Short mmCIF file of C-alpha atoms and ligand atoms in Angstrom, two decimals:
data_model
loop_
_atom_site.label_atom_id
_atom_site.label_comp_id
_atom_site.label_asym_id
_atom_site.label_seq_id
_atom_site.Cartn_x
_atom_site.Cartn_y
_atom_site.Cartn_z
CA UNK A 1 30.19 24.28 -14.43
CA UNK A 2 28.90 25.77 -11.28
CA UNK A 3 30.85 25.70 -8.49
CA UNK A 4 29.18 23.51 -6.47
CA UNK A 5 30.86 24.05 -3.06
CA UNK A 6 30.23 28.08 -3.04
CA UNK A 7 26.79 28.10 -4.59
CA UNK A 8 23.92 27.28 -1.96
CA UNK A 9 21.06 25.01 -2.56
CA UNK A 10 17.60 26.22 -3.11
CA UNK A 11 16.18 24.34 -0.78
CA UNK A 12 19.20 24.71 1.71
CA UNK A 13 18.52 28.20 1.42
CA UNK A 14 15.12 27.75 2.05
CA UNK A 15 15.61 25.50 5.02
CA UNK A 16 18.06 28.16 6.95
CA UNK A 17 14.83 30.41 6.65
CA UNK A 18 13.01 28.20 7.99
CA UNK A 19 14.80 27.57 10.94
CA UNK A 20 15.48 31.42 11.40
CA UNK A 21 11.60 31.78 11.54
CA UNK A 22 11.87 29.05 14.21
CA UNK A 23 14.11 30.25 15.90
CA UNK A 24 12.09 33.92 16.03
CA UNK A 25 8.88 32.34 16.99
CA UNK A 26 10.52 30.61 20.30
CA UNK A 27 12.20 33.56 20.62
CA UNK A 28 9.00 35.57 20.51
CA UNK A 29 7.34 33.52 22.64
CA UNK A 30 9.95 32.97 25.74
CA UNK A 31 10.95 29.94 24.45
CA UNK A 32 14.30 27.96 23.69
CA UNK A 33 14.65 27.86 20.13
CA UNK A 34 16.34 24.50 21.05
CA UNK A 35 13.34 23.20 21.92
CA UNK A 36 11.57 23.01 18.89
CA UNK A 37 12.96 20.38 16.07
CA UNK A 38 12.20 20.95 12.71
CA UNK A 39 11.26 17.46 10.93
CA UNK A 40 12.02 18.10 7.57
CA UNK A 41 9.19 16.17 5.34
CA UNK A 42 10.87 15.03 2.53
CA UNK A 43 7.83 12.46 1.14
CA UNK A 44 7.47 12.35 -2.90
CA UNK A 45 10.96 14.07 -3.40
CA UNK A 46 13.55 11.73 -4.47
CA UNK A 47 16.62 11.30 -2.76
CA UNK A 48 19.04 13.64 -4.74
CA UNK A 49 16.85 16.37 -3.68
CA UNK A 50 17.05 15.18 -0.36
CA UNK A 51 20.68 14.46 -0.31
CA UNK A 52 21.77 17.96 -0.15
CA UNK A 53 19.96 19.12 3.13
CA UNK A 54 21.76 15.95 4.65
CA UNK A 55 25.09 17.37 3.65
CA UNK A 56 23.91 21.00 5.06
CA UNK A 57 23.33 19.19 8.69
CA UNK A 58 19.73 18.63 8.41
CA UNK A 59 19.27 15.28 10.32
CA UNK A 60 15.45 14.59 11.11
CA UNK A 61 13.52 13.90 8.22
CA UNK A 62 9.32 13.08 7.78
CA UNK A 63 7.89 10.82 5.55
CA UNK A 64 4.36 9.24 4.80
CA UNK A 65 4.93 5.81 3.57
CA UNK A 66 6.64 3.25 4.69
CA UNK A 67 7.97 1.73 0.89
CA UNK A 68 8.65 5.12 -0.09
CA UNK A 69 11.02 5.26 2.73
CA UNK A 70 12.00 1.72 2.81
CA UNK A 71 13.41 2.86 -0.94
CA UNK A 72 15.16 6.11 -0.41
CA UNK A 73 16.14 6.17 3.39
CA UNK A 74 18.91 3.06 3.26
CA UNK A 75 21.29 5.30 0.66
CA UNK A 76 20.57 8.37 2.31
CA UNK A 77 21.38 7.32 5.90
CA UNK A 78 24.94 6.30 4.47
CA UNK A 79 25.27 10.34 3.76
CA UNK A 80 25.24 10.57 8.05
CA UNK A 81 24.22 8.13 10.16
CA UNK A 82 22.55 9.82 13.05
CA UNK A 83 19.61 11.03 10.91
CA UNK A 84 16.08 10.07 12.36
CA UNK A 85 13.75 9.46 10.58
CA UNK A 86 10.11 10.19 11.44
CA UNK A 87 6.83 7.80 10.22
CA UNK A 88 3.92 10.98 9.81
CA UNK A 89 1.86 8.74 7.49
CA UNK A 90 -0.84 6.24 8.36
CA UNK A 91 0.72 2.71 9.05
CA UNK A 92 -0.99 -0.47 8.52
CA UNK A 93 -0.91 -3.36 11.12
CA UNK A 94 1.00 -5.41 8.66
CA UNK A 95 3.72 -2.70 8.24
CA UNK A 96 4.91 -2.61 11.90
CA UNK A 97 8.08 -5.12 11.19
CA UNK A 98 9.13 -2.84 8.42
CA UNK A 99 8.24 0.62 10.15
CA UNK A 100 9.95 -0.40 13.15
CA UNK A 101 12.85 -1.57 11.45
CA UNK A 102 13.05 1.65 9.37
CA UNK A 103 12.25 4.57 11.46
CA UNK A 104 13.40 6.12 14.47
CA UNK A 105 10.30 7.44 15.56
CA UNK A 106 6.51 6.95 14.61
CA UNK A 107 4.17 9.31 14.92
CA UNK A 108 0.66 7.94 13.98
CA UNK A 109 0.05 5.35 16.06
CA UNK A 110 -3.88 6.03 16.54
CA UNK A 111 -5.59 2.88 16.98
CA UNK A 112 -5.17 -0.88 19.25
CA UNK A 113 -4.01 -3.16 16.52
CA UNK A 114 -1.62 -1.10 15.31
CA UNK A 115 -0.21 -0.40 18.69
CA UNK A 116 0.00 -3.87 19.55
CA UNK A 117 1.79 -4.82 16.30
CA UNK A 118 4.34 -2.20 17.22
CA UNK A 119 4.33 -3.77 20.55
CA UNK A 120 4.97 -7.39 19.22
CA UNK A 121 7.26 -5.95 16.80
CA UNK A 122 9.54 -4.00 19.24
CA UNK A 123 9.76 -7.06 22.08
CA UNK A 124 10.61 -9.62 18.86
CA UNK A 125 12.96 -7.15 17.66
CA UNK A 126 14.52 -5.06 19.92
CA UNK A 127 14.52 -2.35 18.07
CA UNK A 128 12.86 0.72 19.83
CA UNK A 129 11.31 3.94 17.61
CA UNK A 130 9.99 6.41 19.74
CA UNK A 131 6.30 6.42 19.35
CA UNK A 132 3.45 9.20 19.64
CA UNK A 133 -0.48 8.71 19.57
CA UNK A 134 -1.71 10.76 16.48
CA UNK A 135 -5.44 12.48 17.56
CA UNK A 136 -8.11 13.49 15.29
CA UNK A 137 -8.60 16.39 17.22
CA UNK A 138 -11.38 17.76 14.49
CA UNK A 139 -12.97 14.30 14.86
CA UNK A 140 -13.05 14.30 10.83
CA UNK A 141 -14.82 11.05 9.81
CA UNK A 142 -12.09 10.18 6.91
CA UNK A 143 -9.00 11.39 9.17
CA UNK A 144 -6.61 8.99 11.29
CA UNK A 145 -6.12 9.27 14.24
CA UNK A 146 -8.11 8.80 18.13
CA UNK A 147 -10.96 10.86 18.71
CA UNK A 148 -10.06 13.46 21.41
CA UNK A 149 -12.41 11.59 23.85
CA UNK A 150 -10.64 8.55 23.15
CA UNK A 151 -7.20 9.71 23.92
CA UNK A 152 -6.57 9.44 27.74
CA UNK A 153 -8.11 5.97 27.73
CA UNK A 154 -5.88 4.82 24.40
CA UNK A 155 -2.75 6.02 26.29
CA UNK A 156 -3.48 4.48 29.42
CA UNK A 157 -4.30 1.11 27.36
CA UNK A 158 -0.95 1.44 25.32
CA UNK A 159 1.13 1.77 28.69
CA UNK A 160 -0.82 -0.48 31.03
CA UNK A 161 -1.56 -3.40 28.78
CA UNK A 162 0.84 -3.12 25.75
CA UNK A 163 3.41 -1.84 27.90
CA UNK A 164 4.37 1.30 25.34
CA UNK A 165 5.79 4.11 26.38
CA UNK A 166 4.02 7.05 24.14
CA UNK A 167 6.89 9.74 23.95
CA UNK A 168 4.00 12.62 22.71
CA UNK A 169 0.76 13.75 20.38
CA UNK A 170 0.28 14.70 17.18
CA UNK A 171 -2.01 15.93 15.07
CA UNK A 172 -3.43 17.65 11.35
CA UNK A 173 -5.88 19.91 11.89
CA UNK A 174 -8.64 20.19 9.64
CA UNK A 175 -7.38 22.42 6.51
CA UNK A 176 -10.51 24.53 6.71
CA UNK A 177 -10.85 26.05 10.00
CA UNK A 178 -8.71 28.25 12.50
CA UNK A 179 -5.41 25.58 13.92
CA UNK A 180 -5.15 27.36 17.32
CA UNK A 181 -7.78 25.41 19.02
CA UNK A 182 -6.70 22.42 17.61
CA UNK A 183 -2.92 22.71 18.77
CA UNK A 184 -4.20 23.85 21.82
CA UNK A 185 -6.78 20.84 22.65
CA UNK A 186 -3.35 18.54 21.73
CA UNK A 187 -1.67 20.51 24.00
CA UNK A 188 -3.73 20.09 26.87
CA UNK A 189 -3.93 16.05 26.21
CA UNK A 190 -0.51 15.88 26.03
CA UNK A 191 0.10 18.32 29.45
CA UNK A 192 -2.79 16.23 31.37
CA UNK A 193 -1.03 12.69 30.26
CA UNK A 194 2.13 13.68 31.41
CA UNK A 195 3.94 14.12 27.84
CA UNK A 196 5.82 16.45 26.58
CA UNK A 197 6.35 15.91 23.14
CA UNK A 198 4.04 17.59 20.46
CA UNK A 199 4.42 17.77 16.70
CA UNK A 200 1.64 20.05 15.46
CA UNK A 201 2.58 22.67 12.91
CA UNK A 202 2.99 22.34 9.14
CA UNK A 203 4.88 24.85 6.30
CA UNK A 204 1.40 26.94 6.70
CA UNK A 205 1.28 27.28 10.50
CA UNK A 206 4.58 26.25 11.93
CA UNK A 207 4.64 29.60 14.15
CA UNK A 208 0.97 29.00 15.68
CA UNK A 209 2.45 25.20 16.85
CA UNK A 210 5.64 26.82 18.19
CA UNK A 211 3.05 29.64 20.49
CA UNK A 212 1.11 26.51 21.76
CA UNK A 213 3.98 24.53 22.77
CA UNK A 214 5.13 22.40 19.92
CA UNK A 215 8.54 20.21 20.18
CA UNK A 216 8.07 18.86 16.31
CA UNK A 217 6.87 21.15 13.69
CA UNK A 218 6.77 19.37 10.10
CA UNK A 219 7.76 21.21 6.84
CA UNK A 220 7.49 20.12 3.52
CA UNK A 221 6.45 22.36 1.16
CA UNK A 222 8.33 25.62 2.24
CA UNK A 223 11.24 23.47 2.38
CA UNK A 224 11.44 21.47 -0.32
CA UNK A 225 8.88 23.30 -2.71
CA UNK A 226 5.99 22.27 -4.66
CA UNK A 227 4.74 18.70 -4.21
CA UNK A 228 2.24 17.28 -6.92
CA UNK A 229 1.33 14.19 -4.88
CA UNK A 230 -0.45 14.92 -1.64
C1 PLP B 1 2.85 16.34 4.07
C2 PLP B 1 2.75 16.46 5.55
C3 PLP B 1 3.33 17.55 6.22
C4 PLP B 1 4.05 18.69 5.53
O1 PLP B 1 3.13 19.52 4.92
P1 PLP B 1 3.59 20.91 4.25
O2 PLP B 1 2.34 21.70 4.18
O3 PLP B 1 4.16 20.58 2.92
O4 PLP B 1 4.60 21.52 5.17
C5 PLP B 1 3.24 17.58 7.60
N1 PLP B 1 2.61 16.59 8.28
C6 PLP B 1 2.04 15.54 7.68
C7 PLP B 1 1.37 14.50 8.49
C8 PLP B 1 2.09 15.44 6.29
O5 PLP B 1 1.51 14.37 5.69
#
């Protein structure tokens, strides 16, 4: 048998290069390597490939669908408590009991209902994610997310009539065309709204997010490896 306490993960290995590139793009850019937190985005892997980053320290963790999580979170959380656990998908009004329950922090909320099903949600329950307004910032027709236009308006709504605080932006920038505008448009919603969280960066582009100010970048791919589901 292998011995399984000297012989490193793949993807462990592969995650302590990705956090070394992290750490070199803050670097590189004056910035506090502690600043930036890599969200791991563990969606479609199942929880024994998971379970191993855990064990290396890893603690935040992405995922895209709320049953998906709602299945392989519960277990994994027993491996360390103080893991959080980040929403990235879309959620659906009728989700926000179980997202809210689940996850630590949410990062699509893009439109009213949803926001004030969260709101309902979090006054019935108590329980209090962290929550950031996802913007379409390529204005893509079959993307999530506010339009760009849209965004100062849907933040002021969320804090003066739902009573939300929004913690920060996110956003996916089209896959065809250059991410540096996009991360910085988010950047400058996020500076003029008074936020200062952004995730924007994925396996592809992490270092571009980190140069335009990102607090979240979200890696799947170079992390965990190959997924066959999108
Ligand atoms: C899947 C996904 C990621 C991770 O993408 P990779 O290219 O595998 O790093 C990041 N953000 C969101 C919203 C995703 O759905």
């Amino acid at each position: 048998m292998p011995d399984q306490t000297t012989a490193p993960h793949p993807a462990v290995e592969r995650l302590r290069d990705i956090e070394g590139r992290i750490a070199r793009a803050a670097r590189d850019c004056g910035r506090d390597p502690a600043a930036v937190t890599l969200v791991a985005v563990s969606k479609t892997f199942p929880a024994e490939e998971i379970a191993p980053l855990v064990r290396a320290g890893q603690r935040v963790f992405g995922e895209n669908r709320v049953q998906e999580a709602k299945a392989k979170w519960p277990g994994l959380r027993s491996l360390a408590p103080d893991v959080s656990l980040h929403l990235i998908g879309p959620l659906q009004s009728n989700k926000a009991r179980e997202a809210v329950e689940l996850f630590d922090v949410i990062e699509t909320v893009d439109r009213l209902t949803v926001a004030e099903a969260l709101a309902a949600e979090m006054a019935r329950s108590g329980h209090k994610p962290a929550l950031y307004v996802q913007v379409n910032t390529g204005a893509e027709p079959q993307k999530a997310g506010v339009l760009p236009e849209e965004a100062d308006g849907f933040l002021a709504t969320c804090r003066d009539s739902l009573g939300l605080a929004i913690a920060g932006l996110m956003c996916i920038p089209p896959v065809d065309q250059q991410v540096s505008p996009h991360f910085a448009l988010l950047a400058s919603i996020a500076a003029r709204n008074g936020l200062a969280t952004l995730s924007m960066g994925m396996s592809g582009d992490f270092e571009l997010g980190i140069q335009l100010g990102a607090t979240h970048v979200r890696v799947g791919s170079a992390i965990f490896g190959h997924r066959d589901a999108p």
